[in-house]
Short mmCIF file of C-alpha atoms in Angstrom, two decimals:
data_model
loop_
_atom_site.label_atom_id
_atom_site.label_comp_id
_atom_site.label_asym_id
_atom_site.label_seq_id
_atom_site.Cartn_x
_atom_site.Cartn_y
_atom_site.Cartn_z
CA MET A 11 -14.95 9.77 -18.70
CA ASN A 12 -12.28 12.44 -19.29
CA LYS A 13 -12.93 13.77 -15.79
CA ILE A 14 -12.39 10.33 -14.27
CA ILE A 15 -9.19 9.80 -16.25
CA SER A 16 -7.79 13.22 -15.33
CA PHE A 17 -8.66 12.51 -11.69
CA TYR A 18 -7.21 9.01 -11.46
CA VAL A 19 -4.14 8.93 -13.69
CA PRO A 20 -2.21 11.40 -11.45
CA LEU A 21 -3.10 9.21 -8.44
CA GLY A 22 -1.80 6.09 -10.16
CA ILE A 23 1.36 7.82 -11.38
CA SER A 24 2.08 9.21 -7.90
CA SER A 25 1.93 5.67 -6.48
CA LEU A 26 4.37 4.43 -9.12
CA ILE A 27 6.73 7.36 -8.48
CA ALA A 28 6.64 6.83 -4.72
CA ALA A 29 7.60 3.18 -5.28
CA LEU A 30 11.05 4.39 -6.38
CA THR A 31 11.81 5.53 -2.81
CA HIS A 32 13.49 2.37 -1.58
CA VAL A 33 15.21 1.79 -4.94
CA ILE A 34 17.04 5.11 -4.43
CA VAL A 35 17.91 4.33 -0.80
CA ASN A 36 19.17 0.85 -1.70
CA ALA A 37 21.31 2.33 -4.48
CA VAL A 38 23.08 4.53 -1.89
CA LEU A 39 23.57 1.83 0.75
CA ALA A 40 24.76 -0.70 -1.85
CA ARG A 41 27.86 1.49 -2.31
CA SER A 42 28.96 1.14 1.31
CA GLU A 43 32.08 -0.79 2.33
CA HIS A 44 29.88 -3.60 3.68
CA PRO A 45 26.67 -3.39 1.61
CA SER A 46 25.09 -6.56 3.00
CA PHE A 47 25.47 -5.14 6.52
CA THR A 48 23.98 -1.70 5.81
CA LEU A 49 21.27 -2.98 3.47
CA SER A 50 20.16 -5.62 5.98
CA SER A 51 19.94 -3.16 8.86
CA TYR A 52 17.90 -0.74 6.74
CA ALA A 53 15.65 -3.44 5.23
CA VAL A 54 14.65 -4.94 8.60
CA ALA A 55 14.13 -1.53 10.23
CA VAL A 56 11.99 -0.21 7.39
CA SER A 57 9.93 -3.44 7.37
CA LEU A 58 9.02 -2.94 11.04
CA CYS A 59 8.48 0.78 10.49
CA LEU A 60 5.98 0.20 7.67
CA LEU A 61 4.27 -2.50 9.74
CA LEU A 62 3.70 -0.04 12.59
CA GLU A 63 2.56 2.59 10.07
CA THR A 64 -0.42 0.36 9.17
CA PRO A 65 -2.86 2.09 11.59
CA LEU A 66 -2.24 5.39 9.75
CA THR A 67 -3.07 4.08 6.27
CA ALA A 68 -6.83 4.52 6.79
CA VAL A 69 -6.53 8.25 7.55
CA ARG A 70 -6.69 9.21 3.89
CA GLN A 71 -9.85 7.14 3.36
CA MET A 72 -11.43 8.74 6.43
CA THR A 73 -10.70 12.20 5.09
CA THR A 74 -12.07 11.44 1.62
CA LYS A 75 -15.26 10.12 3.21
CA PHE A 76 -15.87 12.74 5.93
CA GLY A 77 -13.53 15.69 5.30
CA TYR A 78 -16.03 18.15 3.82
CA ASP A 79 -16.21 20.62 6.72
CA LEU A 80 -13.84 22.08 9.31
CA GLN A 81 -15.43 20.36 12.31
CA SER A 82 -15.14 16.91 10.69
CA VAL A 83 -11.52 17.57 9.69
CA ARG A 84 -10.76 18.54 13.32
CA SER A 85 -12.32 15.28 14.52
CA ILE A 86 -10.25 13.32 11.99
CA GLY A 87 -7.16 15.21 13.15
CA ILE A 88 -7.80 14.35 16.81
CA LEU A 89 -8.23 10.64 16.06
CA CYS A 90 -5.18 10.71 13.79
CA ALA A 91 -3.08 12.42 16.48
CA CYS A 92 -4.09 9.79 19.06
CA VAL A 93 -3.22 6.93 16.69
CA ALA A 94 0.09 8.53 15.67
CA ALA A 95 1.00 9.12 19.33
CA ALA A 96 0.24 5.50 20.21
CA VAL A 97 2.32 4.23 17.28
CA LEU A 98 5.13 6.61 18.19
CA VAL A 99 5.20 5.33 21.78
CA ILE A 100 5.37 1.74 20.52
CA GLY A 101 8.13 2.72 18.10
CA TRP A 102 10.16 4.43 20.81
CA SER A 103 9.65 1.43 23.11
CA ILE A 104 11.22 -0.77 20.45
CA GLY A 105 13.93 1.65 19.33
CA LEU A 106 15.07 2.96 22.71
CA THR A 107 14.65 0.04 25.14
CA PRO A 108 15.95 -3.54 25.42
CA ALA A 109 12.54 -4.71 24.20
CA GLY A 110 13.74 -3.83 20.70
CA ASN A 111 16.56 -6.38 20.98
CA LEU A 112 13.99 -9.11 21.61
CA VAL A 113 11.74 -7.97 18.74
CA PHE A 114 14.51 -7.80 16.16
CA HIS A 115 16.19 -11.03 17.29
CA TYR A 116 13.20 -13.33 17.85
CA VAL A 117 10.60 -11.87 15.46
CA PHE A 118 12.81 -10.78 12.55
CA GLY A 119 15.71 -13.19 13.14
CA VAL A 120 18.37 -10.46 13.18
CA SER A 121 21.82 -11.66 14.22
CA PRO A 122 23.28 -10.21 17.45
CA ALA A 123 25.88 -8.20 15.53
CA LEU A 124 23.14 -6.45 13.52
CA ILE A 125 20.71 -5.65 16.33
CA GLU A 126 22.19 -2.31 17.46
CA PRO A 127 22.70 -0.95 13.89
CA THR A 128 19.12 -1.99 13.05
CA LYS A 129 17.78 -0.29 16.17
CA SER A 130 19.67 2.91 15.34
CA VAL A 131 18.11 2.95 11.84
CA PHE A 132 14.66 2.32 13.31
CA GLN A 133 15.09 5.20 15.78
CA VAL A 134 15.43 7.60 12.85
CA LEU A 135 12.48 6.05 11.02
CA THR A 136 10.07 6.62 13.95
CA LEU A 137 9.86 10.27 12.82
CA LEU A 138 7.91 8.95 9.84
CA TYR A 139 4.70 8.46 11.82
CA ILE A 140 4.13 12.15 12.55
CA LEU A 141 4.87 13.15 8.94
CA VAL A 142 2.63 10.46 7.42
CA ALA A 143 -0.26 11.27 9.76
CA VAL A 144 -0.34 14.94 8.70
CA ARG A 145 0.33 14.16 5.02
CA ASN A 146 -2.53 11.66 4.76
CA ILE A 147 -5.09 14.17 6.09
CA TYR A 148 -4.13 16.82 3.55
CA GLN A 149 -3.93 14.27 0.75
CA GLY A 150 -7.53 13.36 1.53
CA LEU A 151 -8.56 17.01 1.21
CA ILE A 152 -6.75 17.28 -2.12
CA ILE A 153 -8.48 14.14 -3.43
CA ASN A 154 -11.90 15.44 -2.35
CA LYS A 155 -11.37 18.56 -4.46
CA HIS A 156 -10.13 16.46 -7.40
CA ARG A 157 -6.76 18.25 -7.36
CA THR A 158 -4.87 14.97 -7.80
CA ALA A 159 -2.23 16.53 -10.06
CA TRP A 160 -0.79 17.85 -6.79
CA MET A 161 -0.27 14.24 -5.70
CA THR A 162 1.90 13.57 -8.73
CA PHE A 163 3.70 16.88 -8.25
CA SER A 164 4.48 16.24 -4.56
CA SER A 165 5.67 12.68 -5.27
CA SER A 166 7.87 13.94 -8.10
CA ILE A 167 9.45 16.64 -5.92
CA ARG A 168 10.04 14.01 -3.23
CA ILE A 169 11.87 11.68 -5.63
CA ILE A 170 13.90 14.50 -7.21
CA ALA A 171 15.04 15.68 -3.76
CA MET A 172 15.96 12.12 -2.81
CA LEU A 173 17.94 11.67 -6.03
CA VAL A 174 19.88 14.89 -5.36
CA ALA A 175 20.56 13.80 -1.77
CA ALA A 176 21.64 10.35 -2.97
CA TRP A 177 24.02 11.83 -5.53
CA PHE A 178 25.58 14.12 -2.91
CA LEU A 179 25.96 11.35 -0.31
CA ILE A 180 27.54 8.98 -2.81
CA ARG A 181 29.97 11.68 -3.96
CA ALA A 182 30.83 12.49 -0.33
CA GLY A 183 31.28 8.81 0.53
CA TRP A 184 28.65 8.89 3.30
CA THR A 185 27.16 5.49 2.56
CA ASN A 186 28.42 3.25 5.38
CA ASP A 187 25.53 3.66 7.82
CA GLY A 188 21.94 2.45 7.44
CA ARG A 189 20.82 5.65 9.17
CA ILE A 190 21.83 7.51 6.02
CA GLY A 191 19.17 5.56 4.12
CA ALA A 192 16.62 6.32 6.83
CA ALA A 193 17.49 10.03 6.68
CA ILE A 194 16.99 10.08 2.89
CA PHE A 195 13.61 8.39 3.30
CA ILE A 196 12.47 10.79 6.03
CA ALA A 197 13.70 13.82 4.06
CA GLY A 198 11.72 12.68 1.01
CA ILE A 199 8.52 12.23 3.03
CA PHE A 200 9.02 15.63 4.70
CA ILE A 201 9.39 17.41 1.35
CA GLU A 202 6.28 15.64 0.04
CA LEU A 203 4.43 16.73 3.19
CA VAL A 204 5.44 20.38 2.72
CA VAL A 205 4.16 20.45 -0.87
CA THR A 206 0.96 18.65 0.12
CA PHE A 207 0.42 20.94 3.11
CA LEU A 208 0.77 24.12 1.03
CA GLU A 209 -2.08 23.07 -1.27
CA GLY A 210 -4.13 21.29 1.39
CA ARG A 211 -4.09 24.33 3.70
CA VAL A 212 -5.60 26.49 0.95
CA LEU A 213 -8.36 23.93 0.36
CA LYS A 214 -9.02 23.56 4.09
CA ARG A 215 -9.62 27.31 4.47
CA LYS A 216 -12.42 27.08 1.90
CA LEU A 217 -14.32 24.40 3.82
CA PRO A 218 -17.58 25.37 5.58
CA PRO A 219 -17.63 25.28 9.42
CA ASP A 220 -19.98 22.28 9.40
CA ASN A 221 -21.90 20.06 7.00
CA GLY A 222 -25.25 19.67 8.75
CA GLU A 223 -26.17 16.15 9.78
CA GLN A 224 -23.07 14.72 8.07
CA THR A 225 -20.69 16.62 10.34
CA ILE A 226 -18.49 14.47 12.60
CA HIS A 227 -18.56 16.29 15.94
CA ARG A 228 -16.45 13.86 17.97
CA ALA A 229 -13.44 11.72 17.06
CA SER A 230 -15.07 8.71 18.74
CA HIS A 231 -17.83 8.80 16.11
CA LEU A 232 -15.21 7.80 13.52
CA LEU A 233 -14.26 4.56 15.28
CA PRO A 234 -16.99 2.34 13.71
CA PHE A 235 -15.63 3.43 10.31
CA TYR A 236 -11.93 3.38 11.20
CA LEU A 237 -11.52 0.18 13.22
CA PRO A 238 -12.59 -2.31 10.47
CA LEU A 239 -10.13 -0.59 8.10
CA LEU A 240 -7.42 -0.96 10.73
CA TYR A 241 -8.22 -4.63 11.35
CA SER A 242 -8.27 -5.41 7.62
CA ALA A 243 -4.85 -3.80 7.16
CA LEU A 244 -3.42 -5.74 10.10
CA VAL A 245 -4.83 -9.01 8.75
CA LEU A 246 -3.24 -8.35 5.35
CA VAL A 247 0.16 -7.84 7.00
CA VAL A 248 0.18 -11.55 7.96
CA LEU A 249 0.01 -12.76 4.36
CA ASN A 250 3.49 -11.83 3.06
CA PRO A 251 5.46 -13.52 5.90
CA SER A 252 3.25 -16.59 5.44
CA ILE A 253 4.08 -16.73 1.73
CA GLN A 254 7.80 -16.33 2.43
CA ALA A 255 7.67 -19.11 5.04
CA ALA A 256 5.86 -21.41 2.60
CA LEU A 257 8.37 -20.74 -0.19
CA ASN A 258 11.21 -21.65 2.16
CA ASN A 259 9.64 -25.10 2.51
CA THR A 260 9.39 -25.91 -1.20
CA THR A 261 11.65 -28.37 -3.05
CA ASP A 262 13.95 -25.57 -4.27
CA PRO A 263 13.51 -22.66 -1.82
CA LEU A 264 16.19 -20.45 -3.38
CA LEU A 265 14.56 -20.64 -6.81
CA ALA A 266 11.07 -20.24 -5.30
CA VAL A 267 11.93 -17.13 -3.28
CA ALA A 268 13.96 -15.51 -6.09
CA SER A 269 11.34 -16.08 -8.81
CA PHE A 270 8.48 -14.87 -6.62
CA SER A 271 10.47 -11.80 -5.59
CA VAL A 272 11.05 -10.80 -9.22
CA ALA A 273 7.46 -11.56 -10.28
CA LEU A 274 6.13 -9.63 -7.28
CA GLN A 275 8.16 -6.54 -8.24
CA ILE A 276 6.56 -6.58 -11.69
CA LEU A 277 3.08 -7.34 -10.30
CA ASN A 278 3.38 -4.43 -7.85
CA LEU A 279 3.69 -1.98 -10.75
CA PHE A 280 0.12 -2.89 -11.72
CA VAL A 281 -1.11 -3.15 -8.13
CA TRP A 282 0.34 0.25 -7.14
CA PHE A 283 -1.26 1.91 -10.16
CA CYS A 284 -4.64 0.36 -9.28
CA SER A 285 -4.36 0.77 -5.51
CA SER A 286 -6.43 3.98 -5.43
CA LEU A 287 -9.30 2.78 -7.62
CA HIS A 288 -11.59 2.89 -4.59
CA GLN A 289 -11.23 6.69 -4.74
CA ILE A 290 -12.97 6.73 -8.14
CA VAL A 291 -15.92 4.92 -6.60
CA ILE A 292 -16.01 7.34 -3.63
CA GLN A 293 -15.80 10.46 -5.78
CA PHE A 294 -17.75 9.55 -8.94
CA TYR A 295 -19.96 6.48 -8.49
CA THR A 296 -23.13 8.36 -7.48
CA SER A 297 -22.91 10.76 -10.44
CA LYS A 298 -21.04 8.77 -13.13
CA ARG A 299 -21.81 5.13 -12.40
CA ARG A 300 -21.58 3.94 -16.01
CA GLU A 301 -18.24 5.67 -16.63
CA VAL A 302 -16.78 4.27 -13.40
CA LEU A 303 -17.74 0.70 -14.36
CA ILE A 304 -16.31 1.15 -17.87
CA PHE A 305 -13.03 2.49 -16.48
CA LEU A 306 -12.72 -0.43 -14.05
CA SER A 307 -13.58 -2.92 -16.79
CA VAL A 308 -10.86 -1.56 -19.05
CA LEU A 309 -8.23 -1.78 -16.30
CA SER A 310 -9.46 -5.25 -15.33
CA ALA A 311 -8.92 -6.44 -18.92
CA LEU A 312 -5.78 -4.45 -19.79
CA SER A 313 -3.71 -5.23 -16.66
CA PRO A 314 -3.71 -9.06 -17.01
CA LEU A 315 -3.17 -8.75 -20.76
CA LEU A 316 0.01 -6.70 -20.24
CA LEU A 317 1.22 -9.08 -17.53
CA LEU A 318 0.60 -12.06 -19.83
CA LEU A 319 2.54 -10.37 -22.63
CA LEU A 320 5.53 -9.99 -20.31
CA SER A 321 5.45 -13.74 -19.68
CA PHE A 322 6.11 -14.51 -23.37
CA GLU A 323 9.57 -14.42 -24.87
CA PHE A 324 8.89 -11.95 -27.68
CA ALA A 325 7.47 -9.27 -25.37
CA GLY A 326 8.98 -10.01 -21.97
CA ASP A 327 12.62 -10.77 -22.74
CA PRO A 328 13.67 -7.12 -23.22
CA ILE A 329 12.70 -6.59 -19.57
CA LEU A 330 13.14 -10.01 -17.93
CA ARG A 331 16.39 -10.97 -19.68
CA ASN A 332 18.03 -7.69 -20.73
CA VAL A 333 17.01 -5.36 -17.88
CA LEU A 334 16.58 -7.73 -14.92
CA GLY A 335 19.24 -10.16 -16.12
CA LEU A 336 17.20 -13.34 -15.63
CA GLU A 337 18.49 -16.58 -17.16
CA GLY A 338 17.83 -20.31 -17.09
CA GLU A 339 15.47 -21.77 -14.51
CA LEU A 340 14.87 -18.41 -12.84
CA LEU A 341 13.64 -16.92 -16.12
CA VAL A 342 11.34 -19.89 -16.83
CA GLU A 343 9.93 -19.90 -13.28
CA THR A 344 9.30 -16.14 -13.36
CA ARG A 345 7.45 -16.40 -16.69
CA GLY A 346 5.20 -19.08 -15.24
CA LEU A 347 4.49 -16.98 -12.17
CA LEU A 348 3.56 -13.94 -14.25
CA ARG A 349 0.99 -16.02 -16.16
CA ILE A 350 -0.58 -17.21 -12.93
CA LEU A 351 -0.53 -13.76 -11.31
CA SER A 352 -2.37 -12.29 -14.29
CA ILE A 353 -5.49 -13.89 -12.76
CA TYR A 354 -4.88 -11.98 -9.52
CA VAL A 355 -4.47 -8.64 -11.27
CA ALA A 356 -7.66 -9.24 -13.30
CA PHE A 357 -9.74 -9.39 -10.11
CA TYR A 358 -7.86 -6.67 -8.22
CA PRO A 359 -9.72 -3.64 -9.71
CA TRP A 360 -13.06 -5.19 -8.70
CA VAL A 361 -11.83 -5.83 -5.16
CA GLU A 362 -10.95 -2.12 -5.05
CA TYR A 363 -14.42 -1.34 -6.41
CA PHE A 364 -16.14 -3.07 -3.49
CA ILE A 365 -13.76 -1.43 -1.03
CA GLY A 366 -14.81 1.91 -2.51
CA GLN A 367 -18.48 0.95 -2.22
CA SER A 368 -17.98 0.04 1.42
CA ILE A 369 -16.32 3.39 2.18
CA LEU A 370 -18.98 5.24 0.18
CA ILE A 371 -21.86 3.87 2.27
CA GLY A 372 -19.85 4.31 5.48
CA ASN A 373 -19.90 0.60 6.39
CA THR A 374 -16.34 -0.75 6.39
CA LYS A 375 -17.07 -4.05 8.14
CA PRO A 376 -17.32 -5.93 4.81
CA ILE A 377 -13.71 -4.89 4.03
CA PHE A 378 -12.48 -6.53 7.23
CA ILE A 379 -14.61 -9.66 6.78
CA GLY A 380 -13.53 -10.07 3.15
CA ARG A 381 -9.86 -9.64 3.99
CA LEU A 382 -10.09 -11.99 6.97
CA PHE A 383 -11.63 -14.79 4.90
CA SER A 384 -9.27 -14.17 1.97
CA VAL A 385 -6.09 -14.25 4.08
CA SER A 386 -7.31 -17.26 6.09
CA PHE A 387 -8.06 -19.09 2.84
CA ALA A 388 -4.65 -18.15 1.44
CA ILE A 389 -2.80 -19.45 4.52
CA LEU A 390 -4.78 -22.71 4.44
CA ALA A 391 -4.05 -23.08 0.71
CA LEU A 392 -0.32 -22.45 1.35
CA ILE A 393 -0.25 -25.22 3.97
CA LEU A 394 -2.01 -27.68 1.61
CA CYS A 395 0.22 -26.81 -1.35
CA ILE A 396 3.42 -27.20 0.66
CA SER A 397 2.17 -30.48 2.15
CA PHE A 398 1.11 -32.11 -1.12
CA PHE A 399 2.82 -30.16 -3.95
CA PRO A 400 6.19 -28.80 -2.70
CA GLY A 401 7.65 -29.27 -6.19
CA LEU A 402 5.62 -26.34 -7.50
CA ASP A 403 8.23 -24.03 -5.93
CA GLY A 404 7.47 -20.34 -6.59
CA GLN A 405 4.22 -21.17 -8.34
CA VAL A 406 2.77 -22.08 -4.93
CA ALA A 407 2.61 -18.37 -4.05
CA GLY A 408 1.22 -17.44 -7.46
CA ILE A 409 -1.55 -20.04 -7.31
CA VAL A 410 -2.57 -19.03 -3.79
CA MET A 411 -2.70 -15.32 -4.68
CA ALA A 412 -4.59 -16.05 -7.91
CA VAL A 413 -7.24 -18.09 -6.08
CA SER A 414 -7.59 -15.92 -2.95
CA SER A 415 -8.44 -12.81 -4.99
CA PRO A 416 -11.71 -14.19 -6.48
CA VAL A 417 -12.52 -15.66 -3.05
CA GLU A 418 -12.29 -12.17 -1.53
CA LEU A 419 -14.38 -10.77 -4.38
CA GLY A 420 -17.00 -13.48 -3.90
CA ILE A 421 -17.29 -12.68 -0.20
CA TYR A 422 -17.78 -8.99 -1.01
CA LEU A 423 -20.52 -9.86 -3.52
CA TRP A 424 -22.30 -12.01 -0.93
CA LEU A 425 -22.01 -9.37 1.79
CA TYR A 426 -23.29 -6.56 -0.43
CA ARG A 427 -26.20 -8.64 -1.62
CA LYS A 428 -27.05 -9.27 2.03
CA ILE A 429 -26.74 -5.54 2.83
CA SER A 430 -28.95 -4.65 -0.16
CA LEU A 431 -31.63 -7.16 0.89
CA ASN A 432 -31.60 -5.81 4.44
CA THR A 433 -31.92 -2.26 3.13
CA MET A 434 -34.87 -3.24 0.93
CA ASN A 435 -36.60 -4.98 3.84
CA VAL A 436 -36.15 -1.94 6.08
CA SER A 437 -37.46 0.46 3.42
CA SER A 438 -40.49 -1.72 2.72
#
C-alpha cells in the first residue's frame, strides 16, 4: 500500500498544482487598464486552444501502456508528431486566416471588437501543441518507472516560474494585452517540459531496443487503441457547453451559472486529484489487486464526505463565506449543489478504475461507448429538467452530473461482464 501511495500522491498533487496556472494568468490580466477586455480575449482563446489540444491528451496513456522499449516509443512519437502537426495546422488556419473570425464570432459569440485581440492571443497559444506532445510522452515514461515525484517537481517549478514572471510583469505594468497571459502560460509549460525531458531522457536510454511480441513496430498499430480515447475525449467536450446552455434557460440564469461555477471550482479540486487513478490500475492491478481496490474505496468514501462537510455551515463557511465571499442566495444555492455533486465524486474513482482496466487490457472501445452513453444521457436529462423543472436553477447541472456518473459506471460494468464472458467462451 505504501508503494501505491508514494506513486499516486505526487501525481494527484501535480494535477492540483497545475490547476493554479490560469489563476496566475488571470491575476496578471485583471490588473490591466481594461480587465474585462484582456480577460475575455484570453479566456476565449485558451478555451479553443484546450479544445484543440484534446487529441494529444491520450498520448500519456499510450506511453504508459506501450512505452517499455525504444521501438514502441518511436512508434508513439511518430503518431504523436502526426497528431500534433494536424492540430497545429488547424490552429494556424484559425489564428492566421479569416476563418478564425468566423469561428470566434459564430461559435464562441465573440464581439467584433474582440475578434482580432482574441486571434492574436490564440496565435501565441498554438505553440502549446508541440510542447504538450513532447511532454506527454516523457511523462508517460516517468510514470512507467514510478518516478512520479518528478511530476510534482516539474509542476512546482512551472508554477514558481510563472509566479516570478507574473510579479515582474505586474511591476513593469505589462498587463494590457491578452498575449502576455498566453506568453506566461507557454513559458510555464516549456519549463515543465524541460524538467520532464531531463529525467525522461535518462529513463529512455535505459529502455531495451524491443520488447518481443509486445513491441509496437508501426505507428498505425496504435490506432485501434488511440482512436477510441480520442473519440471519448471529443464527446466529453460537448458536455460543458450543454450544461452552460441549460443553465442560461433556468428561472434565474445568473444565480444558476454563478452557483454552478463556484461549486465546479471546488468539485474540480477532488476531480483533478483523482484524475490519474487509472494509472494505479495500469501500474499495480496485476500485482497488488487488493491494495488497489482498498485505495480506490478509501478515496471513493473520503471525497464525497469532504465535499458534504463543505456544504454545511460549520465546516464550509470558512471557505465559502470568508475566502470566496459568498452570501445570501448564492451561498445557499452553492451549498445545495455541493451536496448533490458529492454523489458524482463518489462514483468518479470507480469510473477511473474501469478506464484503467480498459487501458490495461488494450481495449479502449468501452471508454468511448461509456462516455458516449453518459454524455447523451446527460444532454437528454438537461433538456427534460429545463423543460419541466426550470426553477431548480443551478441544481439542474448538479443533478444531471450526479446521475450520469453512475450511468457511465453501469455501462462499464455491463461491457466488462460481456468482455469477460466472451473471453471465457473463447478459452473454453
